[in-house]
Structure formats: structure tokens, C-alpha cells
Amino acid sequence: MKPTLFILAAGMGSRYGGLKQLDGLGPNGETIMDYSVYDAIQAGFGKIVFVIRKDFEDDFREIVLRKYEDKIPVGVVFQSTDALPAGFVCPADRTKPWGTNHAVLMGKGAINEPFAVINADDFYGRQAFEVIVKDLMRPRTRKGDYSLVGFRVGNTMSENGSVSRGVCSSKDGYLTSVVERTDLSYDNDRNIVFTNEYGMKQSLDPNTHVSMNFWGFTPDYFDFSEDEFIKFLNLNIENPKAEFYIPGCVDALIRSAKVSARVLDTDSTWFGVTYSDDRPSVMEKLAALHQQGVYPTPLFK
């Protein structure tokens, strides 16, 4: 059974000001998401599922999905603030989404095979998709046997300011923790540095693995996630800014010894438009990939 690619796109409307603002960064107006779909098809995924907001379903189907529907089966599920487990009611003043792992939970019922999760607005590179497909298709003998594509932090930096990354620790190839670092940047000597919990600058080896939200799961993750979400809601339902993130959920499950996650190395270079000044560089990188023959022109004919 071919795995599914689950694309987190529920935040697109708010981040881009509407779907018509989806940025055409490729030489023929391709969006970053177009490249992810193309790479997924080439790597061997069998289906694409998007999680979006219900209020822009029509525009999404017209502007986005129709490009892919004759290339690979596609589906859509919806994230909303009131999609909560039985016994919970969304507070009336809650406007912020419940986070990326809540978005993943929306796939329960639509995904019955191993699946990868990615962000809609990140460029991950072909090799990263090939690595995760191979892992998702291996035999499993137990529940909770997951994976994470570990990008080397030196391949994920911006020249235009600091970035946030989930810095991974591992043992024998398995993830032991993910710690969010919010101010990774270059110093004057081109070292990658961040401020640790004691307020001191600390350097990071450029080959250190970081999470860019490229996860590999099996459908049992939905049940594990729902249990953790209930715990989260019991503590945070009245906090209008609290969000249920994938790294936090996986980290809790690993610490409780319920699951494991292999760290899959990739030499792919991640990029995205973290800052407006990143845009020209991203366009140059995509144009170069077309010129090198990595991608056809146009991407989807």
C-alpha cells in the first residue's frame, strides 16, 4: 500500500491574506506547495490529503486542487476550533487554531495507511520525500513506530534573520527529545548560535538534526494523539493562545515510552519565505533547480 502525504494548509488563508495571494515563486508561478506535490508523486506517494479551513474550500478546490487531480488522488479534510473530543466545548472567545497536531487529528477517518505530514509552505527537496517513503513502506510489527526527517540545521538557515527550529536529540538513531529554539542565527564568524535557557549564547554544529515538521506516522497515531489532546485540553482549554503542536505531542509520547521515532537523515536543503527578504533567494533557488533539470518547465503541464 502506497503511503499518503498529509499537507497542513489550514493556516494558509490567514498567513497569505487569502488563497489568491498564494505566492508564485517558481519560474512559471509555481507555489512551494506545488513542488512538494510533484516530489511526492515522483517519490511514490499514492494520495494527497490537505487539511484546510472550511470557509475557503471552494476557492481551494478551484485554485489549488484542480492542478493535481489528474496527477494523483487528492482529498480534503477540515480544521475548525470546535472540532474537539466528546465532553469539551470550544470557548466562545477562541479564535486561534488549536495547532498543528490538532490539524493532524482531522485526518482520522480519511487516512488508513502510513502517512507523512508536512507544512504547506516549506520546500523540503526530493531526497527528503524519497527517504520518508522508503521508511513508511517498511514492515512494522508494533504500534507507535514512527519517523522524522531530520534536516541538518545548516541546510535550513535564513540569511535575513533568526529562525525557530526544533533541535533534535537522538540515541542509536531514535529521537529522544525535540527542544524548540527560537533565535537560531549566524554570528559574525558564520557560526550557528542560539540563546539557551540560561540566557547564554551557545553554538550548534551545522550537522545537528532539526525538525522541519516532516513526520512519518501510521494510523494508530490518531488514537495516541487524541489521548494527548485530551490531556492538553484539560490544562489549556481556557488559554486562548495555547496550541497543540506535533513535536510536543511526539515528545510526550516518547517520554512515556508509548512510541518511538527514527531520525532519518537527509542532505536536502530546506527553504521558505520566513522573511520578505528571503523571497528573491527562494526564487533564484527554484529557477536554478529548473535550469539544472531537477524539475520540468512548467512543473505541471
PDB file of C-alpha atoms in Angstrom:
ATOM      1  CA  MET A   1       0.000   0.000   0.000  1.00  0.00           C
ATOM      2  CA  LYS A   2       1.422   3.356  -1.022  1.00  0.00           C
ATOM      3  CA  PRO A   3       1.645   5.972   1.731  1.00  0.00           C
ATOM      4  CA  THR A   4      -0.332   9.210   1.850  1.00  0.00           C
ATOM      5  CA  LEU A   5       1.045  12.731   2.071  1.00  0.00           C
ATOM      6  CA  PHE A   6      -0.902  14.879   4.548  1.00  0.00           C
ATOM      7  CA  ILE A   7      -0.365  18.597   3.909  1.00  0.00           C
ATOM      8  CA  LEU A   8      -1.136  21.070   6.676  1.00  0.00           C
ATOM      9  CA  ALA A   9      -2.746  24.001   4.884  1.00  0.00           C
ATOM     10  CA  ALA A  10      -5.391  25.214   7.335  1.00  0.00           C
ATOM     11  CA  GLY A  11      -3.398  28.341   8.144  1.00  0.00           C
ATOM     12  CA  MET A  12      -2.923  29.439   4.558  1.00  0.00           C
ATOM     13  CA  GLY A  13      -5.830  31.855   4.428  1.00  0.00           C
ATOM     14  CA  SER A  14      -4.663  33.855   7.428  1.00  0.00           C
ATOM     15  CA  ARG A  15      -0.954  33.770   6.595  1.00  0.00           C
ATOM     16  CA  TYR A  16      -1.318  34.808   2.979  1.00  0.00           C
ATOM     17  CA  GLY A  17      -4.375  37.025   3.231  1.00  0.00           C
ATOM     18  CA  GLY A  18      -6.444  34.691   1.062  1.00  0.00           C
ATOM     19  CA  LEU A  19      -5.739  31.976  -1.467  1.00  0.00           C
ATOM     20  CA  LYS A  20      -5.326  34.414  -4.347  1.00  0.00           C
ATOM     21  CA  GLN A  21      -2.237  35.607  -2.510  1.00  0.00           C
ATOM     22  CA  LEU A  22      -0.502  32.222  -2.711  1.00  0.00           C
ATOM     23  CA  ASP A  23       2.925  33.284  -3.824  1.00  0.00           C
ATOM     24  CA  GLY A  24       4.119  32.118  -7.224  1.00  0.00           C
ATOM     25  CA  LEU A  25       7.832  31.666  -6.555  1.00  0.00           C
ATOM     26  CA  GLY A  26       8.736  29.273  -9.358  1.00  0.00           C
ATOM     27  CA  PRO A  27       9.622  30.457 -12.868  1.00  0.00           C
ATOM     28  CA  ASN A  28       6.082  29.706 -14.088  1.00  0.00           C
ATOM     29  CA  GLY A  29       4.271  30.905 -10.986  1.00  0.00           C
ATOM     30  CA  GLU A  30       4.602  27.624  -9.074  1.00  0.00           C
ATOM     31  CA  THR A  31       3.957  27.752  -5.343  1.00  0.00           C
ATOM     32  CA  ILE A  32       6.189  25.964  -2.867  1.00  0.00           C
ATOM     33  CA  MET A  33       3.349  23.506  -2.284  1.00  0.00           C
ATOM     34  CA  ASP A  34       3.390  22.595  -5.976  1.00  0.00           C
ATOM     35  CA  TYR A  35       6.936  21.336  -5.586  1.00  0.00           C
ATOM     36  CA  SER A  36       6.003  19.224  -2.573  1.00  0.00           C
ATOM     37  CA  VAL A  37       3.177  17.578  -4.501  1.00  0.00           C
ATOM     38  CA  TYR A  38       5.416  16.994  -7.519  1.00  0.00           C
ATOM     39  CA  ASP A  39       8.185  15.494  -5.362  1.00  0.00           C
ATOM     40  CA  ALA A  40       5.670  13.317  -3.526  1.00  0.00           C
ATOM     41  CA  ILE A  41       4.377  11.887  -6.808  1.00  0.00           C
ATOM     42  CA  GLN A  42       7.901  11.194  -8.030  1.00  0.00           C
ATOM     43  CA  ALA A  43       8.879   9.582  -4.709  1.00  0.00           C
ATOM     44  CA  GLY A  44       5.942   7.148  -4.754  1.00  0.00           C
ATOM     45  CA  PHE A  45       3.160   8.563  -2.594  1.00  0.00           C
ATOM     46  CA  GLY A  46      -0.238   7.244  -3.601  1.00  0.00           C
ATOM     47  CA  LYS A  47      -2.551  10.003  -2.368  1.00  0.00           C
ATOM     48  CA  ILE A  48      -2.509  13.600  -1.129  1.00  0.00           C
ATOM     49  CA  VAL A  49      -4.791  14.815   1.668  1.00  0.00           C
ATOM     50  CA  PHE A  50      -4.998  18.501   2.578  1.00  0.00           C
ATOM     51  CA  VAL A  51      -6.322  19.905   5.834  1.00  0.00           C
ATOM     52  CA  ILE A  52      -7.827  23.346   5.252  1.00  0.00           C
ATOM     53  CA  ARG A  53     -10.445  25.658   6.708  1.00  0.00           C
ATOM     54  CA  LYS A  54     -13.986  25.026   5.542  1.00  0.00           C
ATOM     55  CA  ASP A  55     -14.570  28.688   4.686  1.00  0.00           C
ATOM     56  CA  PHE A  56     -12.219  28.587   1.700  1.00  0.00           C
ATOM     57  CA  GLU A  57     -12.998  25.120   0.381  1.00  0.00           C
ATOM     58  CA  ASP A  58     -14.466  26.365  -2.915  1.00  0.00           C
ATOM     59  CA  ASP A  59     -11.502  28.610  -3.690  1.00  0.00           C
ATOM     60  CA  PHE A  60      -9.062  25.896  -2.647  1.00  0.00           C
ATOM     61  CA  ARG A  61     -10.627  23.330  -4.949  1.00  0.00           C
ATOM     62  CA  GLU A  62     -10.716  25.763  -7.867  1.00  0.00           C
ATOM     63  CA  ILE A  63      -7.290  27.367  -7.485  1.00  0.00           C
ATOM     64  CA  VAL A  64      -5.197  24.597  -5.930  1.00  0.00           C
ATOM     65  CA  LEU A  65      -6.679  21.115  -6.232  1.00  0.00           C
ATOM     66  CA  ARG A  66      -7.558  21.174  -9.885  1.00  0.00           C
ATOM     67  CA  LYS A  67      -3.824  21.314 -10.717  1.00  0.00           C
ATOM     68  CA  TYR A  68      -3.297  17.940  -9.067  1.00  0.00           C
ATOM     69  CA  GLU A  69      -6.490  15.964  -9.583  1.00  0.00           C
ATOM     70  CA  ASP A  70      -5.400  14.334 -12.831  1.00  0.00           C
ATOM     71  CA  LYS A  71      -1.932  13.580 -11.420  1.00  0.00           C
ATOM     72  CA  ILE A  72      -2.716  11.854  -8.110  1.00  0.00           C
ATOM     73  CA  PRO A  73      -5.820  11.149  -5.971  1.00  0.00           C
ATOM     74  CA  VAL A  74      -6.496  14.077  -3.630  1.00  0.00           C
ATOM     75  CA  GLY A  75      -8.734  14.610  -0.633  1.00  0.00           C
ATOM     76  CA  VAL A  76      -9.655  17.403   1.761  1.00  0.00           C
ATOM     77  CA  VAL A  77     -10.458  17.478   5.467  1.00  0.00           C
ATOM     78  CA  PHE A  78     -11.265  20.500   7.601  1.00  0.00           C
ATOM     79  CA  GLN A  79      -9.844  22.012  10.765  1.00  0.00           C
ATOM     80  CA  SER A  80     -12.090  24.120  12.974  1.00  0.00           C
ATOM     81  CA  THR A  81     -11.786  25.361  16.535  1.00  0.00           C
ATOM     82  CA  ASP A  82     -14.927  23.487  17.608  1.00  0.00           C
ATOM     83  CA  ALA A  83     -13.674  20.077  16.410  1.00  0.00           C
ATOM     84  CA  LEU A  84     -12.985  18.755  19.906  1.00  0.00           C
ATOM     85  CA  PRO A  85     -13.292  15.377  21.676  1.00  0.00           C
ATOM     86  CA  ALA A  86     -16.579  14.483  23.354  1.00  0.00           C
ATOM     87  CA  GLY A  87     -17.149  16.417  26.550  1.00  0.00           C
ATOM     88  CA  PHE A  88     -15.266  19.541  25.503  1.00  0.00           C
ATOM     89  CA  VAL A  89     -16.812  22.786  24.249  1.00  0.00           C
ATOM     90  CA  CYS A  90     -14.754  25.417  22.489  1.00  0.00           C
ATOM     91  CA  PRO A  91     -14.685  28.695  24.457  1.00  0.00           C
ATOM     92  CA  ALA A  92     -16.651  31.451  22.759  1.00  0.00           C
ATOM     93  CA  ASP A  93     -13.628  33.747  22.603  1.00  0.00           C
ATOM     94  CA  ARG A  94     -11.344  31.164  20.989  1.00  0.00           C
ATOM     95  CA  THR A  95     -10.281  32.357  17.509  1.00  0.00           C
ATOM     96  CA  LYS A  96      -6.802  30.847  17.240  1.00  0.00           C
ATOM     97  CA  PRO A  97      -6.499  27.328  15.769  1.00  0.00           C
ATOM     98  CA  TRP A  98      -5.579  24.561  18.194  1.00  0.00           C
ATOM     99  CA  GLY A  99      -2.245  23.885  16.486  1.00  0.00           C
ATOM    100  CA  THR A 100      -0.556  21.516  14.078  1.00  0.00           C
ATOM    101  CA  ASN A 101      -1.291  18.278  15.925  1.00  0.00           C
ATOM    102  CA  HIS A 102      -4.960  19.198  16.140  1.00  0.00           C
ATOM    103  CA  ALA A 103      -4.794  19.636  12.356  1.00  0.00           C
ATOM    104  CA  VAL A 104      -3.318  16.138  12.083  1.00  0.00           C
ATOM    105  CA  LEU A 105      -6.230  14.729  14.089  1.00  0.00           C
ATOM    106  CA  MET A 106      -8.593  15.938  11.359  1.00  0.00           C
ATOM    107  CA  GLY A 107      -7.174  13.202   9.128  1.00  0.00           C
ATOM    108  CA  LYS A 108      -8.656  10.412  11.224  1.00  0.00           C
ATOM    109  CA  GLY A 109     -11.211   8.644   9.063  1.00  0.00           C
ATOM    110  CA  ALA A 110      -9.656   9.891   5.826  1.00  0.00           C
ATOM    111  CA  ILE A 111      -6.244   8.220   6.176  1.00  0.00           C
ATOM    112  CA  ASN A 112      -5.970   4.469   6.751  1.00  0.00           C
ATOM    113  CA  GLU A 113      -2.407   3.871   5.575  1.00  0.00           C
ATOM    114  CA  PRO A 114       1.063   5.056   6.650  1.00  0.00           C
ATOM    115  CA  PHE A 115       1.348   8.796   6.054  1.00  0.00           C
ATOM    116  CA  ALA A 116       3.769  11.684   6.107  1.00  0.00           C
ATOM    117  CA  VAL A 117       2.926  15.138   7.437  1.00  0.00           C
ATOM    118  CA  ILE A 118       4.392  18.366   6.028  1.00  0.00           C
ATOM    119  CA  ASN A 119       3.750  22.104   6.115  1.00  0.00           C
ATOM    120  CA  ALA A 120       2.182  23.621   3.007  1.00  0.00           C
ATOM    121  CA  ASP A 121       4.649  26.490   2.732  1.00  0.00           C
ATOM    122  CA  ASP A 122       8.016  24.736   3.196  1.00  0.00           C
ATOM    123  CA  PHE A 123      10.305  23.455   0.439  1.00  0.00           C
ATOM    124  CA  TYR A 124      11.764  20.123   1.553  1.00  0.00           C
ATOM    125  CA  GLY A 125      13.551  18.734  -1.512  1.00  0.00           C
ATOM    126  CA  ARG A 126      13.126  15.492  -3.455  1.00  0.00           C
ATOM    127  CA  GLN A 127      15.535  13.406  -1.405  1.00  0.00           C
ATOM    128  CA  ALA A 128      13.599  14.088   1.799  1.00  0.00           C
ATOM    129  CA  PHE A 129      10.448  12.644   0.197  1.00  0.00           C
ATOM    130  CA  GLU A 130      12.353   9.598  -1.039  1.00  0.00           C
ATOM    131  CA  VAL A 131      13.748   8.976   2.451  1.00  0.00           C
ATOM    132  CA  ILE A 132      10.339   9.129   4.153  1.00  0.00           C
ATOM    133  CA  VAL A 133       8.571   6.976   1.540  1.00  0.00           C
ATOM    134  CA  LYS A 134      11.121   4.217   1.982  1.00  0.00           C
ATOM    135  CA  ASP A 135      10.622   4.285   5.731  1.00  0.00           C
ATOM    136  CA  LEU A 136       6.818   4.399   5.534  1.00  0.00           C
ATOM    137  CA  MET A 137       6.773   1.300   3.330  1.00  0.00           C
ATOM    138  CA  ARG A 138       8.866  -0.902   5.625  1.00  0.00           C
ATOM    139  CA  PRO A 139       7.096  -3.670   7.605  1.00  0.00           C
ATOM    140  CA  ARG A 140       6.043  -2.871  11.165  1.00  0.00           C
ATOM    141  CA  THR A 141       5.387  -5.294  13.988  1.00  0.00           C
ATOM    142  CA  ARG A 142       4.055  -2.885  16.616  1.00  0.00           C
ATOM    143  CA  LYS A 143       2.152   0.324  17.107  1.00  0.00           C
ATOM    144  CA  GLY A 144       3.890   3.635  17.666  1.00  0.00           C
ATOM    145  CA  ASP A 145       6.725   3.008  15.202  1.00  0.00           C
ATOM    146  CA  TYR A 146       7.222   6.444  13.635  1.00  0.00           C
ATOM    147  CA  SER A 147       9.884   8.572  11.990  1.00  0.00           C
ATOM    148  CA  LEU A 148      11.081  12.120  11.481  1.00  0.00           C
ATOM    149  CA  VAL A 149      13.079  13.521   8.591  1.00  0.00           C
ATOM    150  CA  GLY A 150      15.997  15.171  10.354  1.00  0.00           C
ATOM    151  CA  PHE A 151      17.270  18.132   8.394  1.00  0.00           C
ATOM    152  CA  ARG A 152      20.786  19.348   9.111  1.00  0.00           C
ATOM    153  CA  VAL A 153      20.373  22.762  10.696  1.00  0.00           C
ATOM    154  CA  GLY A 154      22.994  24.270   8.398  1.00  0.00           C
ATOM    155  CA  ASN A 155      20.685  23.441   5.476  1.00  0.00           C
ATOM    156  CA  THR A 156      17.729  25.327   6.991  1.00  0.00           C
ATOM    157  CA  MET A 157      19.040  28.774   7.904  1.00  0.00           C
ATOM    158  CA  SER A 158      17.976  32.206   6.655  1.00  0.00           C
ATOM    159  CA  GLU A 159      20.444  34.934   5.723  1.00  0.00           C
ATOM    160  CA  ASN A 160      17.919  37.570   6.741  1.00  0.00           C
ATOM    161  CA  GLY A 161      17.318  36.950  10.440  1.00  0.00           C
ATOM    162  CA  SER A 162      16.877  34.403  13.182  1.00  0.00           C
ATOM    163  CA  VAL A 163      14.728  31.284  12.808  1.00  0.00           C
ATOM    164  CA  SER A 164      12.966  28.840  15.118  1.00  0.00           C
ATOM    165  CA  ARG A 165      13.879  25.179  14.890  1.00  0.00           C
ATOM    166  CA  GLY A 166      13.087  22.037  16.838  1.00  0.00           C
ATOM    167  CA  VAL A 167      16.573  20.843  17.789  1.00  0.00           C
ATOM    168  CA  CYS A 168      16.644  17.054  17.960  1.00  0.00           C
ATOM    169  CA  SER A 169      18.494  14.785  20.352  1.00  0.00           C
ATOM    170  CA  SER A 170      18.773  11.122  19.462  1.00  0.00           C
ATOM    171  CA  LYS A 171      20.300   7.856  20.615  1.00  0.00           C
ATOM    172  CA  ASP A 172      21.063   4.917  18.338  1.00  0.00           C
ATOM    173  CA  GLY A 173      19.141   6.627  15.547  1.00  0.00           C
ATOM    174  CA  TYR A 174      15.970   7.208  17.587  1.00  0.00           C
ATOM    175  CA  LEU A 175      14.611  10.551  18.700  1.00  0.00           C
ATOM    176  CA  THR A 176      14.902  11.201  22.437  1.00  0.00           C
ATOM    177  CA  SER A 177      13.701  14.826  22.539  1.00  0.00           C
ATOM    178  CA  VAL A 178      12.852  17.875  20.451  1.00  0.00           C
ATOM    179  CA  VAL A 179      13.623  21.260  22.011  1.00  0.00           C
ATOM    180  CA  GLU A 180      12.289  24.387  20.331  1.00  0.00           C
ATOM    181  CA  ARG A 181      14.975  27.041  19.868  1.00  0.00           C
ATOM    182  CA  THR A 182      13.533  30.371  18.791  1.00  0.00           C
ATOM    183  CA  ASP A 183      16.520  32.508  17.856  1.00  0.00           C
ATOM    184  CA  LEU A 184      18.936  30.474  15.746  1.00  0.00           C
ATOM    185  CA  SER A 185      21.114  32.788  13.667  1.00  0.00           C
ATOM    186  CA  TYR A 186      24.624  33.295  12.302  1.00  0.00           C
ATOM    187  CA  ASP A 187      27.190  35.175  14.336  1.00  0.00           C
ATOM    188  CA  ASN A 188      29.934  37.304  12.787  1.00  0.00           C
ATOM    189  CA  ASP A 189      32.075  34.207  12.221  1.00  0.00           C
ATOM    190  CA  ARG A 190      29.252  32.329  10.487  1.00  0.00           C
ATOM    191  CA  ASN A 191      28.731  30.018  13.440  1.00  0.00           C
ATOM    192  CA  ILE A 192      25.137  28.985  14.147  1.00  0.00           C
ATOM    193  CA  VAL A 193      24.207  30.210  17.627  1.00  0.00           C
ATOM    194  CA  PHE A 194      21.171  30.429  19.888  1.00  0.00           C
ATOM    195  CA  THR A 195      20.369  31.650  23.390  1.00  0.00           C
ATOM    196  CA  ASN A 196      19.995  28.748  25.811  1.00  0.00           C
ATOM    197  CA  GLU A 197      17.671  28.556  28.803  1.00  0.00           C
ATOM    198  CA  TYR A 198      20.310  30.268  30.964  1.00  0.00           C
ATOM    199  CA  GLY A 199      20.486  33.324  28.697  1.00  0.00           C
ATOM    200  CA  MET A 200      23.885  32.375  27.290  1.00  0.00           C
ATOM    201  CA  LYS A 201      24.845  32.145  23.632  1.00  0.00           C
ATOM    202  CA  GLN A 202      25.535  28.586  22.568  1.00  0.00           C
ATOM    203  CA  SER A 203      26.798  27.308  19.231  1.00  0.00           C
ATOM    204  CA  LEU A 204      25.262  24.482  17.247  1.00  0.00           C
ATOM    205  CA  ASP A 205      27.035  22.139  14.868  1.00  0.00           C
ATOM    206  CA  PRO A 206      25.638  22.718  11.354  1.00  0.00           C
ATOM    207  CA  ASN A 207      25.051  18.955  11.011  1.00  0.00           C
ATOM    208  CA  THR A 208      22.759  18.862  14.056  1.00  0.00           C
ATOM    209  CA  HIS A 209      19.363  17.428  13.157  1.00  0.00           C
ATOM    210  CA  VAL A 210      16.349  19.702  13.446  1.00  0.00           C
ATOM    211  CA  SER A 211      12.669  19.075  12.867  1.00  0.00           C
ATOM    212  CA  MET A 212      11.066  20.924   9.976  1.00  0.00           C
ATOM    213  CA  ASN A 213       7.704  19.249  10.631  1.00  0.00           C
ATOM    214  CA  PHE A 214       8.252  16.359   8.219  1.00  0.00           C
ATOM    215  CA  TRP A 215       6.943  13.352  10.149  1.00  0.00           C
ATOM    216  CA  GLY A 216       6.137   9.750   9.273  1.00  0.00           C
ATOM    217  CA  PHE A 217       3.228   8.085  11.093  1.00  0.00           C
ATOM    218  CA  THR A 218       0.913   5.105  10.922  1.00  0.00           C
ATOM    219  CA  PRO A 219      -2.843   5.475  11.571  1.00  0.00           C
ATOM    220  CA  ASP A 220      -2.519   4.470  15.226  1.00  0.00           C
ATOM    221  CA  TYR A 221      -1.010   7.923  15.758  1.00  0.00           C
ATOM    222  CA  PHE A 222      -4.520   9.371  15.632  1.00  0.00           C
ATOM    223  CA  ASP A 223      -5.546   7.466  18.778  1.00  0.00           C
ATOM    224  CA  PHE A 224      -2.322   8.322  20.611  1.00  0.00           C
ATOM    225  CA  SER A 225      -2.775  11.968  19.610  1.00  0.00           C
ATOM    226  CA  GLU A 226      -6.356  12.129  20.772  1.00  0.00           C
ATOM    227  CA  ASP A 227      -5.354  10.879  24.217  1.00  0.00           C
ATOM    228  CA  GLU A 228      -2.664  13.565  24.436  1.00  0.00           C
ATOM    229  CA  PHE A 229      -5.066  16.213  23.144  1.00  0.00           C
ATOM    230  CA  ILE A 230      -7.496  15.439  25.946  1.00  0.00           C
ATOM    231  CA  LYS A 231      -4.675  15.953  28.450  1.00  0.00           C
ATOM    232  CA  PHE A 232      -3.799  19.215  26.708  1.00  0.00           C
ATOM    233  CA  LEU A 233      -7.374  20.475  26.809  1.00  0.00           C
ATOM    234  CA  ASN A 234      -7.772  19.637  30.471  1.00  0.00           C
ATOM    235  CA  LEU A 235      -4.887  22.006  31.168  1.00  0.00           C
ATOM    236  CA  ASN A 236      -5.280  24.619  28.446  1.00  0.00           C
ATOM    237  CA  ILE A 237      -8.828  24.895  27.151  1.00  0.00           C
ATOM    238  CA  GLU A 238      -9.284  28.355  28.688  1.00  0.00           C
ATOM    239  CA  ASN A 239      -5.948  29.641  27.371  1.00  0.00           C
ATOM    240  CA  PRO A 240      -6.771  31.414  24.077  1.00  0.00           C
ATOM    241  CA  LYS A 241      -3.186  31.190  22.826  1.00  0.00           C
ATOM    242  CA  ALA A 242      -2.313  27.604  23.755  1.00  0.00           C
ATOM    243  CA  GLU A 243      -1.652  25.298  20.787  1.00  0.00           C
ATOM    244  CA  PHE A 244      -1.224  21.539  20.490  1.00  0.00           C
ATOM    245  CA  TYR A 245       1.897  21.040  18.371  1.00  0.00           C
ATOM    246  CA  ILE A 246       3.226  17.859  16.745  1.00  0.00           C
ATOM    247  CA  PRO A 247       6.703  17.979  18.373  1.00  0.00           C
ATOM    248  CA  GLY A 248       5.188  18.421  21.824  1.00  0.00           C
ATOM    249  CA  CYS A 249       2.827  15.503  21.330  1.00  0.00           C
ATOM    250  CA  VAL A 250       5.541  13.197  19.963  1.00  0.00           C
ATOM    251  CA  ASP A 251       7.918  14.269  22.721  1.00  0.00           C
ATOM    252  CA  ALA A 252       5.334  13.391  25.394  1.00  0.00           C
ATOM    253  CA  LEU A 253       4.644  10.015  23.794  1.00  0.00           C
ATOM    254  CA  ILE A 254       8.349   9.199  23.587  1.00  0.00           C
ATOM    255  CA  ARG A 255       8.904  10.156  27.239  1.00  0.00           C
ATOM    256  CA  SER A 256       6.042   7.882  28.245  1.00  0.00           C
ATOM    257  CA  ALA A 257       7.624   5.053  26.188  1.00  0.00           C
ATOM    258  CA  LYS A 258       4.460   4.606  24.144  1.00  0.00           C
ATOM    259  CA  VAL A 259       6.098   5.335  20.789  1.00  0.00           C
ATOM    260  CA  SER A 260       9.463   5.673  19.093  1.00  0.00           C
ATOM    261  CA  ALA A 261      10.578   7.832  16.182  1.00  0.00           C
ATOM    262  CA  ARG A 262      13.513   7.076  13.924  1.00  0.00           C
ATOM    263  CA  VAL A 263      15.526  10.110  12.842  1.00  0.00           C
ATOM    264  CA  LEU A 264      16.010   9.862   9.078  1.00  0.00           C
ATOM    265  CA  ASP A 265      18.938  11.865   7.782  1.00  0.00           C
ATOM    266  CA  THR A 266      18.610  13.946   4.637  1.00  0.00           C
ATOM    267  CA  ASP A 267      21.046  16.200   2.852  1.00  0.00           C
ATOM    268  CA  SER A 268      18.149  18.113   1.260  1.00  0.00           C
ATOM    269  CA  THR A 269      18.192  21.873   1.681  1.00  0.00           C
ATOM    270  CA  TRP A 270      15.046  23.316   3.239  1.00  0.00           C
ATOM    271  CA  PHE A 271      13.922  26.798   2.367  1.00  0.00           C
ATOM    272  CA  GLY A 272      10.912  29.033   2.751  1.00  0.00           C
ATOM    273  CA  VAL A 273       9.954  32.673   2.988  1.00  0.00           C
ATOM    274  CA  THR A 274      10.492  33.321   6.686  1.00  0.00           C
ATOM    275  CA  TYR A 275      11.224  36.993   5.906  1.00  0.00           C
ATOM    276  CA  SER A 276      10.155  39.071   2.913  1.00  0.00           C
ATOM    277  CA  ASP A 277      13.835  39.432   2.040  1.00  0.00           C
ATOM    278  CA  ASP A 278      14.000  35.639   1.612  1.00  0.00           C
ATOM    279  CA  ARG A 279      11.724  35.803  -1.425  1.00  0.00           C
ATOM    280  CA  PRO A 280      14.342  36.711  -4.087  1.00  0.00           C
ATOM    281  CA  SER A 281      16.686  33.997  -2.833  1.00  0.00           C
ATOM    282  CA  VAL A 282      13.919  31.369  -2.914  1.00  0.00           C
ATOM    283  CA  MET A 283      13.007  32.368  -6.456  1.00  0.00           C
ATOM    284  CA  GLU A 284      16.651  32.086  -7.525  1.00  0.00           C
ATOM    285  CA  LYS A 285      16.974  28.633  -5.950  1.00  0.00           C
ATOM    286  CA  LEU A 286      13.844  27.340  -7.650  1.00  0.00           C
ATOM    287  CA  ALA A 287      14.873  28.791 -11.015  1.00  0.00           C
ATOM    288  CA  ALA A 288      18.258  27.085 -10.670  1.00  0.00           C
ATOM    289  CA  LEU A 289      16.599  23.723  -9.974  1.00  0.00           C
ATOM    290  CA  HIS A 290      14.621  24.079 -13.191  1.00  0.00           C
ATOM    291  CA  GLN A 291      17.750  25.050 -15.122  1.00  0.00           C
ATOM    292  CA  GLN A 292      19.558  22.000 -13.739  1.00  0.00           C
ATOM    293  CA  GLY A 293      16.744  19.743 -14.938  1.00  0.00           C
ATOM    294  CA  VAL A 294      15.627  18.703 -11.444  1.00  0.00           C
ATOM    295  CA  TYR A 295      12.142  19.986 -12.323  1.00  0.00           C
ATOM    296  CA  PRO A 296      10.422  20.305 -15.701  1.00  0.00           C
ATOM    297  CA  THR A 297       9.223  23.646 -17.029  1.00  0.00           C
ATOM    298  CA  PRO A 298       6.366  24.152 -16.378  1.00  0.00           C
ATOM    299  CA  LEU A 299       6.123  21.918 -13.327  1.00  0.00           C
ATOM    300  CA  PHE A 300       2.624  20.624 -14.121  1.00  0.00           C
ATOM    301  CA  LYS A 301       1.654  20.541 -17.757  1.00  0.00           C
TER     302      LYS A 301
END
